[in-house]
Structures are given as structure tokens and as C-alpha cells.
Short mmCIF file of C-alpha atoms and ligand atoms in Angstrom, two decimals:
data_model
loop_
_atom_site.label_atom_id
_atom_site.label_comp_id
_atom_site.label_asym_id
_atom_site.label_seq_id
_atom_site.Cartn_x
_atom_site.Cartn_y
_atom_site.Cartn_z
CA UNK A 1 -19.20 -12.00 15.40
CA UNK A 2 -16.71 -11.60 18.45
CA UNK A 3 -16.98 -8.54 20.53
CA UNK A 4 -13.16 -7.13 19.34
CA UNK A 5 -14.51 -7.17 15.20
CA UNK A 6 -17.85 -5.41 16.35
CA UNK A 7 -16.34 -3.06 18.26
CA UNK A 8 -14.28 -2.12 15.11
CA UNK A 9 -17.03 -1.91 13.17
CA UNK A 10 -19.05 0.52 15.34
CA UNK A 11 -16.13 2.71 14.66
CA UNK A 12 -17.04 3.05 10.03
CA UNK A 13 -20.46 5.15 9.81
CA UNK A 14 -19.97 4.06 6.46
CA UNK A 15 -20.60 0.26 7.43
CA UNK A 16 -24.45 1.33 7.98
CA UNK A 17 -25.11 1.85 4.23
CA UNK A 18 -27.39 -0.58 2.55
CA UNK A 19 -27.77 -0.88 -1.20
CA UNK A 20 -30.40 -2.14 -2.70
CA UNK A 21 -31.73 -3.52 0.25
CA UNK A 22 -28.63 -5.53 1.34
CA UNK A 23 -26.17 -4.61 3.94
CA UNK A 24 -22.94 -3.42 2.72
CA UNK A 25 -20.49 -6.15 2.33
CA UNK A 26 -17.00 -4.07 1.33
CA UNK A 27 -14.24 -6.70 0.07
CA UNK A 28 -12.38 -3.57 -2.18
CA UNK A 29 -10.53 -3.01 0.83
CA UNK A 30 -7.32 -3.36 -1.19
CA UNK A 31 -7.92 -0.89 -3.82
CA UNK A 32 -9.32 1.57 -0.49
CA UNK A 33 -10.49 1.06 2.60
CA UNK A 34 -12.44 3.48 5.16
CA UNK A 35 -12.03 5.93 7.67
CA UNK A 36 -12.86 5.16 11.45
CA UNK A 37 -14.31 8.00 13.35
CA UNK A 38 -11.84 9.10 14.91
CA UNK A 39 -9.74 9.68 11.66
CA UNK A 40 -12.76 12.00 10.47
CA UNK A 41 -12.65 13.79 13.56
CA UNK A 42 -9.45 14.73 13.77
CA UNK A 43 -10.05 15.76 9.95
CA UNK A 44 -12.92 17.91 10.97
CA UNK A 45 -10.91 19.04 14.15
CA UNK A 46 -8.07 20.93 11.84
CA UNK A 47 -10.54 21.86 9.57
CA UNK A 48 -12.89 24.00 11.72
CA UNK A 49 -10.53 24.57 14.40
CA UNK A 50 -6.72 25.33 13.53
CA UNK A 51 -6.55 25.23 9.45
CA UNK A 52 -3.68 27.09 8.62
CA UNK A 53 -0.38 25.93 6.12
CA UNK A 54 2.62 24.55 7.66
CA UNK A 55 6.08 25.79 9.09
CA UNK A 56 5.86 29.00 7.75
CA UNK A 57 3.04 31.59 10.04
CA UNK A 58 3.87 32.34 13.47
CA UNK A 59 0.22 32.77 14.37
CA UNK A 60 -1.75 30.44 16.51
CA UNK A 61 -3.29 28.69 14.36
CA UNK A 62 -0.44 28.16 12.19
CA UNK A 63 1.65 27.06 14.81
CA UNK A 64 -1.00 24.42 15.97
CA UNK A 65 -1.18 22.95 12.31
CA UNK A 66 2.37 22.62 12.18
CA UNK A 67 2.40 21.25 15.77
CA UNK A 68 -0.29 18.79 14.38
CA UNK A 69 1.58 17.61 11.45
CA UNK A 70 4.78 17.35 13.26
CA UNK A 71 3.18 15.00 15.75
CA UNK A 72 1.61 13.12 12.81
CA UNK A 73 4.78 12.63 11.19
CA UNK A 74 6.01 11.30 15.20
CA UNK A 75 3.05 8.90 14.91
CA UNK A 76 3.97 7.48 11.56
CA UNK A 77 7.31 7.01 12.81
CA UNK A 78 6.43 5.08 15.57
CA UNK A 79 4.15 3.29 13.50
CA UNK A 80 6.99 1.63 11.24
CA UNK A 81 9.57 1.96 13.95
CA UNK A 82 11.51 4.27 12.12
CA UNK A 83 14.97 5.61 13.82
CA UNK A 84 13.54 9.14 13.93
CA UNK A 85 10.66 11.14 12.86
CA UNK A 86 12.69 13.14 10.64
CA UNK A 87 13.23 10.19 8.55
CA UNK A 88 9.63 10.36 7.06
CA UNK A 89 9.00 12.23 4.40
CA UNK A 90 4.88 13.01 3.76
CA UNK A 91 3.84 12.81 -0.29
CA UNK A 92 0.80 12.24 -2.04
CA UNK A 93 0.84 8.46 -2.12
CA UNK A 94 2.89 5.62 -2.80
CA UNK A 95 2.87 6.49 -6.91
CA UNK A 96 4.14 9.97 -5.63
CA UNK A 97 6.55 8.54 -3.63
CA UNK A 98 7.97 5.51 -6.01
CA UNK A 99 8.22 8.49 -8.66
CA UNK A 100 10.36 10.70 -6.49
CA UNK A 101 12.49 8.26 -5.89
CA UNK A 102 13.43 6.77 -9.54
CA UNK A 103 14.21 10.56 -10.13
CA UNK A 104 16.15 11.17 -7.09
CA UNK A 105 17.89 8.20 -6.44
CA UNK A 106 17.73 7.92 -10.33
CA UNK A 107 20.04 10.57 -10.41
CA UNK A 108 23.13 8.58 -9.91
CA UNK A 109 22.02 5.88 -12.32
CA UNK A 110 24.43 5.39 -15.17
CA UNK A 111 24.02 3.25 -18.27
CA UNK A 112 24.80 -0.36 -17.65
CA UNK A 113 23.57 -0.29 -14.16
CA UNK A 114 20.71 -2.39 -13.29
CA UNK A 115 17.45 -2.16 -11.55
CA UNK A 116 15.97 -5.23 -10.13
CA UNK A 117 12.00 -5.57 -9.91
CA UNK A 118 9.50 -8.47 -9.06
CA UNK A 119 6.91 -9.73 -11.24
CA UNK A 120 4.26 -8.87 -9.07
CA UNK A 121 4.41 -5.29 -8.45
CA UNK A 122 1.85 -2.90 -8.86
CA UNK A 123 2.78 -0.41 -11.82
CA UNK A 124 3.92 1.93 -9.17
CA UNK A 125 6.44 0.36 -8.32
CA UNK A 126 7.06 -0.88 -11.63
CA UNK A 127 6.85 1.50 -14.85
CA UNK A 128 8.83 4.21 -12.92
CA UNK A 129 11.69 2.12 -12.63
CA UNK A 130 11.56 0.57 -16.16
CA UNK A 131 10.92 4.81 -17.16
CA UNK A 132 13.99 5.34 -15.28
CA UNK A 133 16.21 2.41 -17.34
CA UNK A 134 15.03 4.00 -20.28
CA UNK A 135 16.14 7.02 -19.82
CA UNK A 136 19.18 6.29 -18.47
CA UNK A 137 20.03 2.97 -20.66
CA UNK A 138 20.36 1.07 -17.50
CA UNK A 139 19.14 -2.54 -17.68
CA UNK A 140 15.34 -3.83 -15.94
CA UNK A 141 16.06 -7.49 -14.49
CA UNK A 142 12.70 -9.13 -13.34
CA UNK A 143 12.09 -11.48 -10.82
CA UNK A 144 10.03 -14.39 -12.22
CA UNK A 145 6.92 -15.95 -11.25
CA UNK A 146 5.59 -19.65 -10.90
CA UNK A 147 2.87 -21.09 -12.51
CA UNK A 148 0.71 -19.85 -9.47
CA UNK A 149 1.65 -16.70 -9.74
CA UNK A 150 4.16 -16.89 -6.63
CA UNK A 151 7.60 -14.96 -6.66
CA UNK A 152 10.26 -17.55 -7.76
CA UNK A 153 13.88 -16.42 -5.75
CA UNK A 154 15.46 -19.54 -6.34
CA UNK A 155 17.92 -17.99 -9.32
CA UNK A 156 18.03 -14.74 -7.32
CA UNK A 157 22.10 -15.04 -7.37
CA UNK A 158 22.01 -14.73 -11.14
CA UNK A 159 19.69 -11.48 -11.17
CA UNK A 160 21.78 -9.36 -8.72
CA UNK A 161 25.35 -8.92 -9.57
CA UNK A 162 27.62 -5.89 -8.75
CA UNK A 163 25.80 -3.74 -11.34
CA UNK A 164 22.82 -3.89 -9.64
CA UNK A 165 21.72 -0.39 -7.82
CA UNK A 166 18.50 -0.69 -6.80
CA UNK A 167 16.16 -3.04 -5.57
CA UNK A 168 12.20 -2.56 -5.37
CA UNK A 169 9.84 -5.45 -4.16
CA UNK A 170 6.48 -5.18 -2.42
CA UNK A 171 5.92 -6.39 1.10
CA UNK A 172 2.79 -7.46 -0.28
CA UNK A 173 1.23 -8.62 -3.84
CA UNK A 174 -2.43 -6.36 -4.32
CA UNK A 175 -3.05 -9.15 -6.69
CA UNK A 176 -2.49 -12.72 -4.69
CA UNK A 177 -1.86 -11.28 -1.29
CA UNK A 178 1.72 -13.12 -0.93
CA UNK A 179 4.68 -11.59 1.38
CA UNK A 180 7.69 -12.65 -0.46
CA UNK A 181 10.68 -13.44 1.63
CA UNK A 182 12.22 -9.41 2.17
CA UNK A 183 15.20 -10.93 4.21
CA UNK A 184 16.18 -13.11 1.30
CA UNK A 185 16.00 -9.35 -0.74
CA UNK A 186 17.63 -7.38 1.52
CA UNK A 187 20.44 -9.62 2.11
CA UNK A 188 21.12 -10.29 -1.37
CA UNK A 189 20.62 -6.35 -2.50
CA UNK A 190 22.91 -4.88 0.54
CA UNK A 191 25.47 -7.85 -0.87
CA UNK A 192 26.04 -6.07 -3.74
CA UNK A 193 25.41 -2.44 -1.59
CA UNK A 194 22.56 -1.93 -4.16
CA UNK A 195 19.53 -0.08 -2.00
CA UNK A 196 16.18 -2.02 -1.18
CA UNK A 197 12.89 0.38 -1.72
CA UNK A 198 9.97 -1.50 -0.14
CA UNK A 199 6.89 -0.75 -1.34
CA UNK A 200 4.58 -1.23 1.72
CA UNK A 201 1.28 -0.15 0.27
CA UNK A 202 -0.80 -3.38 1.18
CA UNK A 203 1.41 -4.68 3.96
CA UNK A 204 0.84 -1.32 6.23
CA UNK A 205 -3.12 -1.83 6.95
CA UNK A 206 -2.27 -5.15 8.24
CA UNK A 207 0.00 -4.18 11.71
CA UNK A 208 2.20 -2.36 12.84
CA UNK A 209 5.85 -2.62 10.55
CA UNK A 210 9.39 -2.73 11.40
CA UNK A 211 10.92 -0.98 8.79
CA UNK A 212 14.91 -1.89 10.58
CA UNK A 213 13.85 -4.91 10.71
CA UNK A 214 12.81 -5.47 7.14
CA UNK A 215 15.89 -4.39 5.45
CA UNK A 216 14.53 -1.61 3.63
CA UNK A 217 16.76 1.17 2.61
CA UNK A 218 13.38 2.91 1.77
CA UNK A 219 10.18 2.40 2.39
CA UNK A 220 7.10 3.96 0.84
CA UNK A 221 3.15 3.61 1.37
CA UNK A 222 -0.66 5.33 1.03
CA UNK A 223 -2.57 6.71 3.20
CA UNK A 224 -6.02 5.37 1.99
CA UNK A 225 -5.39 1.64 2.44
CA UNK A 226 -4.95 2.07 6.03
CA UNK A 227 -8.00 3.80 7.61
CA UNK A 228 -6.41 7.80 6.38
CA UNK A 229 -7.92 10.14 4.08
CA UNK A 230 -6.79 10.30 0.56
CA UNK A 231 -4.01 11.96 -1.32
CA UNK A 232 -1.65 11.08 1.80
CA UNK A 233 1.69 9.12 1.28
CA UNK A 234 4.74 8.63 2.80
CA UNK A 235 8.11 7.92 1.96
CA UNK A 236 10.99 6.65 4.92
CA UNK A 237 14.31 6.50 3.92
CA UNK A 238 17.43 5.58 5.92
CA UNK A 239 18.66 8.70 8.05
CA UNK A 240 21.90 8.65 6.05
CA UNK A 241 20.74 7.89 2.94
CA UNK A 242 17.36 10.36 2.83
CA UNK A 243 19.50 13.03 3.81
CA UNK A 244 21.83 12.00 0.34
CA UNK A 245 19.05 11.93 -1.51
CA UNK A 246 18.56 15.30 -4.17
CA UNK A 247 15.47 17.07 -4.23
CA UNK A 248 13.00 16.43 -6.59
CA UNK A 249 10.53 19.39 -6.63
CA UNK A 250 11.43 22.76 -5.75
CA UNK A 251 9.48 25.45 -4.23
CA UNK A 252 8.31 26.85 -1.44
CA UNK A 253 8.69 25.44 1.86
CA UNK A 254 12.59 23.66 1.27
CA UNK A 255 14.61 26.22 0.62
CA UNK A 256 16.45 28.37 2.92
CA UNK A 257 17.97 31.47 1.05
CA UNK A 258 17.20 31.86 -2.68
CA UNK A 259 18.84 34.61 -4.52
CA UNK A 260 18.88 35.17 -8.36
CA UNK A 261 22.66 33.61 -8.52
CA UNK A 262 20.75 30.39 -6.66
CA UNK A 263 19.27 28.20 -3.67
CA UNK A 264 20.50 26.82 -0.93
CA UNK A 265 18.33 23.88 0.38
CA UNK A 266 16.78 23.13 3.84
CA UNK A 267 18.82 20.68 5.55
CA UNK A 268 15.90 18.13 6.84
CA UNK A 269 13.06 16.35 5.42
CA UNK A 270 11.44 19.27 4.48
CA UNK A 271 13.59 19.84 1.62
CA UNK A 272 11.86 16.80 0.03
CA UNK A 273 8.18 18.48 0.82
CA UNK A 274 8.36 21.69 -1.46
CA UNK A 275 4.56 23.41 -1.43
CA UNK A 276 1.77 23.14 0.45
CA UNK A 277 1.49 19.70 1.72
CA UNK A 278 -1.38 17.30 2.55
CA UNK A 279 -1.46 19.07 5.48
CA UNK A 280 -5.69 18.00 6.90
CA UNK A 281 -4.75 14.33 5.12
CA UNK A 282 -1.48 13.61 7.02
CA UNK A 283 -2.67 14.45 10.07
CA UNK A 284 -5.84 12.45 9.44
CA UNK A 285 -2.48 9.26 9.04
CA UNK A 286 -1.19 10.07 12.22
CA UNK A 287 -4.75 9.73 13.99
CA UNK A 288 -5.25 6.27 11.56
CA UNK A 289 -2.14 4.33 12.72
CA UNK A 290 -2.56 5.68 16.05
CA UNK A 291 -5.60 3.97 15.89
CA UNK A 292 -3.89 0.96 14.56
CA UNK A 293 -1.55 0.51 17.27
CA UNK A 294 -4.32 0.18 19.28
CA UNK A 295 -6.28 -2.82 17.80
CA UNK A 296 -5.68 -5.85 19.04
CA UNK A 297 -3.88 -7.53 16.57
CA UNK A 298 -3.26 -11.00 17.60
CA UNK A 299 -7.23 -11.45 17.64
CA UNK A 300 -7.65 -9.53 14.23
CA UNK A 301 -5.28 -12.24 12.57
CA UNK A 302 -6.62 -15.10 14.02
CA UNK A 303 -10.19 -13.67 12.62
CA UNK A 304 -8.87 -13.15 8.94
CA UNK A 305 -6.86 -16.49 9.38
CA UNK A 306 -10.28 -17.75 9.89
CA UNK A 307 -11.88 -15.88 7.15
CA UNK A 308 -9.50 -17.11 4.75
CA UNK A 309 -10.09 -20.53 5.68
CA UNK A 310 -13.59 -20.57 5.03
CA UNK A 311 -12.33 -19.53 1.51
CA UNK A 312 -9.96 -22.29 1.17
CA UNK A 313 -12.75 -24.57 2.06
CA UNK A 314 -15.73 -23.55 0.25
CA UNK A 315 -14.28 -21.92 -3.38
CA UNK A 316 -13.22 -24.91 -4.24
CA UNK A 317 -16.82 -26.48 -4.33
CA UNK A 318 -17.62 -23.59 -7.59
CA UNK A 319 -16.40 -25.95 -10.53
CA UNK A 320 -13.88 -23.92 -12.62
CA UNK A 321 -12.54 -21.64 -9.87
CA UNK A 322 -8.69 -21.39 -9.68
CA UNK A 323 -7.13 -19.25 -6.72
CA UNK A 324 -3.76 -17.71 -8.12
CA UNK A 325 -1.02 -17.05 -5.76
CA UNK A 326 0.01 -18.69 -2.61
CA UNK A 327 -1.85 -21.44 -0.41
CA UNK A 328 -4.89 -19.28 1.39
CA UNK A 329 -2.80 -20.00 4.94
CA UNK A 330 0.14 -19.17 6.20
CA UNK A 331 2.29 -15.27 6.17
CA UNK A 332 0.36 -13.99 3.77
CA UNK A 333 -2.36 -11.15 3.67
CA UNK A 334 -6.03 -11.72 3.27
CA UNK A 335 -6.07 -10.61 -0.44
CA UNK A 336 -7.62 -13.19 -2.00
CA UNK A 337 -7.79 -13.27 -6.06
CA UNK A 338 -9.61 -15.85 -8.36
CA UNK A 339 -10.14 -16.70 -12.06
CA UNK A 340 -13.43 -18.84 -12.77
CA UNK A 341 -13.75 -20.72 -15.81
CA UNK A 342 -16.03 -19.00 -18.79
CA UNK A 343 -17.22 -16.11 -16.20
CA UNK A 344 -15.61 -12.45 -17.47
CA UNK A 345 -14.35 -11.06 -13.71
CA UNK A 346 -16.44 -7.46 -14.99
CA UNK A 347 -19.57 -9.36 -14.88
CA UNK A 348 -19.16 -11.35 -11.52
CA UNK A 349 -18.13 -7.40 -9.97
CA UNK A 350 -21.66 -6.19 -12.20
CA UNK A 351 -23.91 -9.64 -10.24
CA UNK A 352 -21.84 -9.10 -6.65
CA UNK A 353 -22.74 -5.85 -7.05
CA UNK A 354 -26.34 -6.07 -6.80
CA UNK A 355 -26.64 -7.92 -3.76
CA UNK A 356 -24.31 -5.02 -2.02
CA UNK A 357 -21.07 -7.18 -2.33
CA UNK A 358 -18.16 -4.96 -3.59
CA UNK A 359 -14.99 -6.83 -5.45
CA UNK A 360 -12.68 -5.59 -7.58
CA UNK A 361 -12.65 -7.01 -11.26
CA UNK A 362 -9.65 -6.32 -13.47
CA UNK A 363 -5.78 -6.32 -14.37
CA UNK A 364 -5.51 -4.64 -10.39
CA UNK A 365 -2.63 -2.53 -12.46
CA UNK A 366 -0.68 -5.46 -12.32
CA UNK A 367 -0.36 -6.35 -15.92
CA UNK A 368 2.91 -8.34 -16.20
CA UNK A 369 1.82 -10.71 -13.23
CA UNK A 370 -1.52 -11.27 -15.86
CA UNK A 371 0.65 -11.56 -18.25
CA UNK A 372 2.68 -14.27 -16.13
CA UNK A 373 -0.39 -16.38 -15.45
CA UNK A 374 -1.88 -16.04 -18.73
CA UNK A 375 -5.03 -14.32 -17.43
CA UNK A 376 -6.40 -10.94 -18.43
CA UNK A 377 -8.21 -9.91 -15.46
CA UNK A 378 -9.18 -11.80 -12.08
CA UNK A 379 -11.71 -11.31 -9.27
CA UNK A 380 -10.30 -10.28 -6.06
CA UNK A 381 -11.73 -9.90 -2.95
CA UNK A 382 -9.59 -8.19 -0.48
CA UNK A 383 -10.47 -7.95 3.49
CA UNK A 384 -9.63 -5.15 6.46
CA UNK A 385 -10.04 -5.61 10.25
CA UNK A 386 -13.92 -4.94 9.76
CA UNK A 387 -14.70 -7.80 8.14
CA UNK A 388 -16.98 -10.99 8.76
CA UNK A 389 -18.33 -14.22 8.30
CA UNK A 390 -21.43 -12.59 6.76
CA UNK A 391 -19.41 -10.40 4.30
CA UNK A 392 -17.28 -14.13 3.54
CA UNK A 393 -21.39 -15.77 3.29
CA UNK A 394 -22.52 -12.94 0.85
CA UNK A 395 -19.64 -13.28 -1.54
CA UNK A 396 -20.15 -17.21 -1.40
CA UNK A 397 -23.45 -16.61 -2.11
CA UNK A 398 -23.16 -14.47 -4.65
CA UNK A 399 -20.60 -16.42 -6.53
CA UNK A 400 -23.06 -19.40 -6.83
CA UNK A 401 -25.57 -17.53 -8.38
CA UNK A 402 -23.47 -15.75 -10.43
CA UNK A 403 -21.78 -18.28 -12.11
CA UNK A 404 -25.30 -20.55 -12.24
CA UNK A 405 -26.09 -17.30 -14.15
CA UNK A 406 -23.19 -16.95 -16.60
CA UNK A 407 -22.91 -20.40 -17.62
N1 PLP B 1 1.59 -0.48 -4.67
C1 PLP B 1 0.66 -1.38 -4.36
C2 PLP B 1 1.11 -2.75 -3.89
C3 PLP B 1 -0.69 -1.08 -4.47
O1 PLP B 1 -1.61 -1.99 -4.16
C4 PLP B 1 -1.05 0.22 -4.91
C5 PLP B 1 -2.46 0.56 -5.09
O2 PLP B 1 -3.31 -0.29 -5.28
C6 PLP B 1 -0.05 1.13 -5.20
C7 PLP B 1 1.26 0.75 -5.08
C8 PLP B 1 -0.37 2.52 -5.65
O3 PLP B 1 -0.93 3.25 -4.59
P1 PLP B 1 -1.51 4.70 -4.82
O4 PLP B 1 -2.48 4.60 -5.97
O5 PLP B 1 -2.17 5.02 -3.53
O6 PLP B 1 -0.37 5.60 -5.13
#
């Protein structure tokens, strides 16, 4: 193992758990992934030493939280090189912040309009725009897939037109792990000036992002696929076009005079934040991609790259195994998902399980990219920065038996 992957490691107490006698060998990273130390410490740091709520208390401690949240918002920023901080907008998670946005920007939807999605989303960033259509008797255009499973944009000119309003793709398939081509997206959505949402929830625990650079109009992710505590999201829109955007809760914390004839709204982010926020969680995110802008990512990809080619070389020998999705090389992310002949994905999870090696076995709550590829579940093992060649050994391992098992 080289020095820069152990020296990650030493950083997840949670990496020295054994079960059943076997070291832990985490490949769920896509579904969740842990929290270095230094993300618990700065958890336990506001918890014991300045918890208080948010821009409201003028006392000490209250005006350290909000200092603390402030700067985590900064961090996040920085993170996906947003203009300015006050372009970020915390929620609960990328659900919370998909939602908020097919009511917000759903707002101006009209019947007849039409809202372009991919094939393989995550229902996140699927039903709440096909919720929106119905409710609005606007149109839901899909993005097909090829036989593998891979985002086809070769007719893309005959699913956008000038009807088309929104746009919302993922960076990054939790199922197969592909990137499809954003530029393509954005050029063809800003054509037509319909917005591009980005749904960034895999792509963000993988490097720093460049949301300019991508496109995006808006941008949303979660906090606990990238090294944060749970029930911590965030949602970036364009300066211009967040500040556009109505609100979609009300309550305390966005308002600035209310009065029984009615409410005049803060004029910044905050006015999409009403309530308490996450406050200990999003300041545990500004501490986790502080932490990943420090990692040293050219090595870290080279290591996966090499990771995933031990896949490519050695699935292939289990008869009856068929990777979906793109080529295991290449832009792509090291989510790695597999059907295998006669061998129910539950009961490979239940075998893996036993000798410590977590996957994830299921529909990954992307049921129209099943659908697509005529599967009902698949095995997927997805990786993060702390993974090695022994957790890649274990789940070859296991597989063998498994499947000598099952058959
Ligand atoms: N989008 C993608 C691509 C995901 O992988 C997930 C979770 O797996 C989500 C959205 C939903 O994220 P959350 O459950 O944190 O809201």
C-alpha cells in the first residue's frame, strides 16, 4: 500500500473494525462513506464548545456558531469554485435540495413546457421532476440509454427544443459510475436558455469541482458521500439566478419584517434556509472538503485507476459476470456495478458479508436505468480514497466462493 493511501487511512477510526474476524473491507462507499478525524473533531469542537443556533443571538457563543457556519459555507465555495459564498445555499441533502428546486424553479413551469432528464439518474433527481410535469402538465423527455447502460446523446437535438426549461443530469451515474459529457448538456440546454441543475452527489467525493466550468446553472450535492456528517446538503445556484429563485419554506430565519398584512423576505441566501439549519453537520462539510483539498489527488486517481484495472482484469475470469456501464478506464468514477448469471445480487451482499466485505445489492434507486438494461437489481461495489488492493483481493475472493456456492 503506498504511503499517501495509508496515511488516509490512519485518518477513519472506523477502518479498525473487524467483523467476524476479518478486517473491514468497505466498498458501500457510494451509498455513504466515512468521516476522517478531523471532520469528527470539528463536530465535537461545536458541540462541547460553541453550540448555539445561527444568525440570530448576539452572545458569544452564538456568534462563534454563526462565524463557524459562515466559514463553512466559504469552504464549500471554494471547494466547487463557486463565484461567491453567498451563492451556496446549505439543505438537508441532495433529495432536499432537487425537491426545492422542482418547486421553486417549478414555479414558472407552465403546461407544454418540458423537462429534460437522463436515464440514469438517481430518483432524486428524477421523480421530483416527473412530480413536477404532473402537476403542472408539462412534458418529461428522457435521455436514452445503450445496451450497456451508457447515456446515448447522439439524438440530443431532437430532445431539447425551445420548450424545454430545465435540464437535470448527474455528473456521475451511482449505478455504472459514468460522467456523461456535461459540456455537450450545457451547451445544448443554455441553446435553448433552458437551466442545467447538476446533480453532483457522486462526482463531489472524487476532487475538487468547477462548478463555472461545468455549465451548471445549479448544482446540488450530500454531505455524507464526501467524508461530512449526515443530513448535510447543499444547493449552488448562479448568483443571478439563486437570487430569482422563490422561497420554498418559510419560517424563521428568512424573513425580515412580518406583519399580519405579510412578509417581506431576506435578501440573501438565507431566505432559502428558513429554521434551524444543520448547523454541527455543515460545519462538519466545511472541515470535510477542506480536508479534500488537501489530498493529493493526482496520486489518489492513479491508485483507483489502478484499482479499477485489477477489476477489468480479473471479473472477467467469474463465468457469467457482465459489468454494465462504461469500459472500467477512462473519465469515469470508480463505481463499479455487475450482474452475474443465476446469482440473486441480495445473496452475493448476504456471502460478501460474512467475510467483512460490504457491497451494495439492489435497484441503487435507479429503477428506470434497471429497467433499461433489463435487470432487476445489480451488485455494486463502489470505492473512496481509502481503499486498497486488499479490499479489491477480498471482494475477488469472495465472489469466487460465492458464486461456487450459488450455482
Ligand atoms: N443522486 C445521486 C447520484 C445519488 O447517488 C444519491 C444517493 O445515493 C442521491 C442523489 C440522493 O442523495 P441523498 O439520499 O443524500 O439525498
Amino acid at each position: 500500500m503506498s504511503k499517501t493511501i495509508t496515511r488516509v487511512r490512519d485518518q477513519f477510526p472506523i477502518l479498525q473494525r473487524s467483523i467476524n474476524g476479518h478486517p473491514l473491507h468497505y466498498l458501500d462507499n457510494a451509498a455513504t462513506t466515512f468521516c476522517p478525524d478531523t471532520v469528527l473533531d470539528k463536530v465535537y469542537e461545536f458541540e462541547t464548545g460553541y453550540r448555539a443556533n445561527v444568525a440570530r443571538g448576539v452572545h458569544r457563543l452564538a456568534a462563534e456558531a454563526t462565524d463557524a457556519y459562515e466559514s463553512a459555507r466559504a469552504s464549500v465555495a471554494r471547494y466547487i469554485n463557486a463565484f461567491d459564498p453567498s451563492e451556496v445555499v446549505f439543505t438537508s441533502g441532495t433529495t432536499a435540495a432537487v425537491n426545492q428546486l422542482a418547486y421553486s424553479l417549478g414555479e414558472s413551469i407552465a403546461a407544454g413546457d418540458e423537462i429534460l432528464v437522463s436515464m440514469i439518474e438517481h430518483h432524486s433527481n428524477f421523480v421530483p421532476w416527473q412530480m413536477l410535469c404532473k402537476r403542472k402538465g408539462a412534458k418529461l423527455q428522457l435521455i436514452p440509454v445503450d445496451e450497456n447502460g451508457v447515456l446515448d446523446l447522439s439524438n440530443l437535438s431532437s430532445l431539447i427544443n425551445e420548450r424545454t426549461r430545465i435540464v437535470a443530469v448527474t455528473q456521475a451515474s451511482n449505478v455504472t459510475g459514468e460522467m456523461p459529457d456535461l459540456g455537450l448538456l450545457a451547451q445544448a440546454a443554455h441553446q435553448v436558455e433552458a437551466k442545467l441543475v447538476v446533480d453532483g452527489a457522486q462526482a463531489v467525493p472524487h476532487g475538487p469541482v468547477d462548478v463555472q466550468a461545468l455549465g451548471a446553472d445549479f448544482y446540488v450535492f450530500s454531505g455524507h458521500k464526501c467524508y461530512a456528517p449526515t443530513g448535510v446538503g447543499v444547493l449552488w445556484g448562479k448568483g443571478a439566478l439563486l437570487s430569482e429563485l422563490p422561497e420554498f419554506m418559510y419560517g424563521g430565519g428568512m424573513v425580515e419584517r412580518v406583519t399580519p398584512a405579510g412578509t417581506r423576505f431576506l435578501e440573501t441566501n438565507q431566505r432559502l434556509e428558513a429554521g434551524t439549519p444543520p448547523i454541527a453537520q455543515a460545519i462538519g462539510l466545511g472541515e470535510a472538503v477542506e480536508w479534500l483539498m488537501m489530498l493529493p489527488w493526482v496520486d489518489i486517481k492513479t491508485h483507483e485507476a489502478k484499482l479499477l484495472g485489477r477489476l477489468a482484469n480479473e471479473l472477467p475470469s467469474i463465468a457469467g459476470l457482465r459489468v454494465l456501464g462504461p469500459a472500467l478506464e477512462g473519465a469515469r468514477l470508480p463505481i463499479v456495478s455487475f450482474d452475474i448469471e443465476d446469482c440473486h445480487p441480495h445473496d452475493i451482499c448476504h456471502l460478501l458479508d460474512q467475510r467483512a466485505v460490504a457491497l451494495r445489492g439492489g435497484h441503487h434507486c435507479a429503477q428506470p436505468l434497471m429497467d433499461a438494461l433489463d435487470v432487476m437489481a445489480t451488485t455494486r461495489a463502489s470505492f473512496a480514497v481509502f481503499n486498497t488492493d486488499a479490499d479489491v483481493d477480498a471482494l475477488l475472493e469472495g465472489l469466487h466462493e460465492a458464486v461456487d456456492f450459488l450455482r
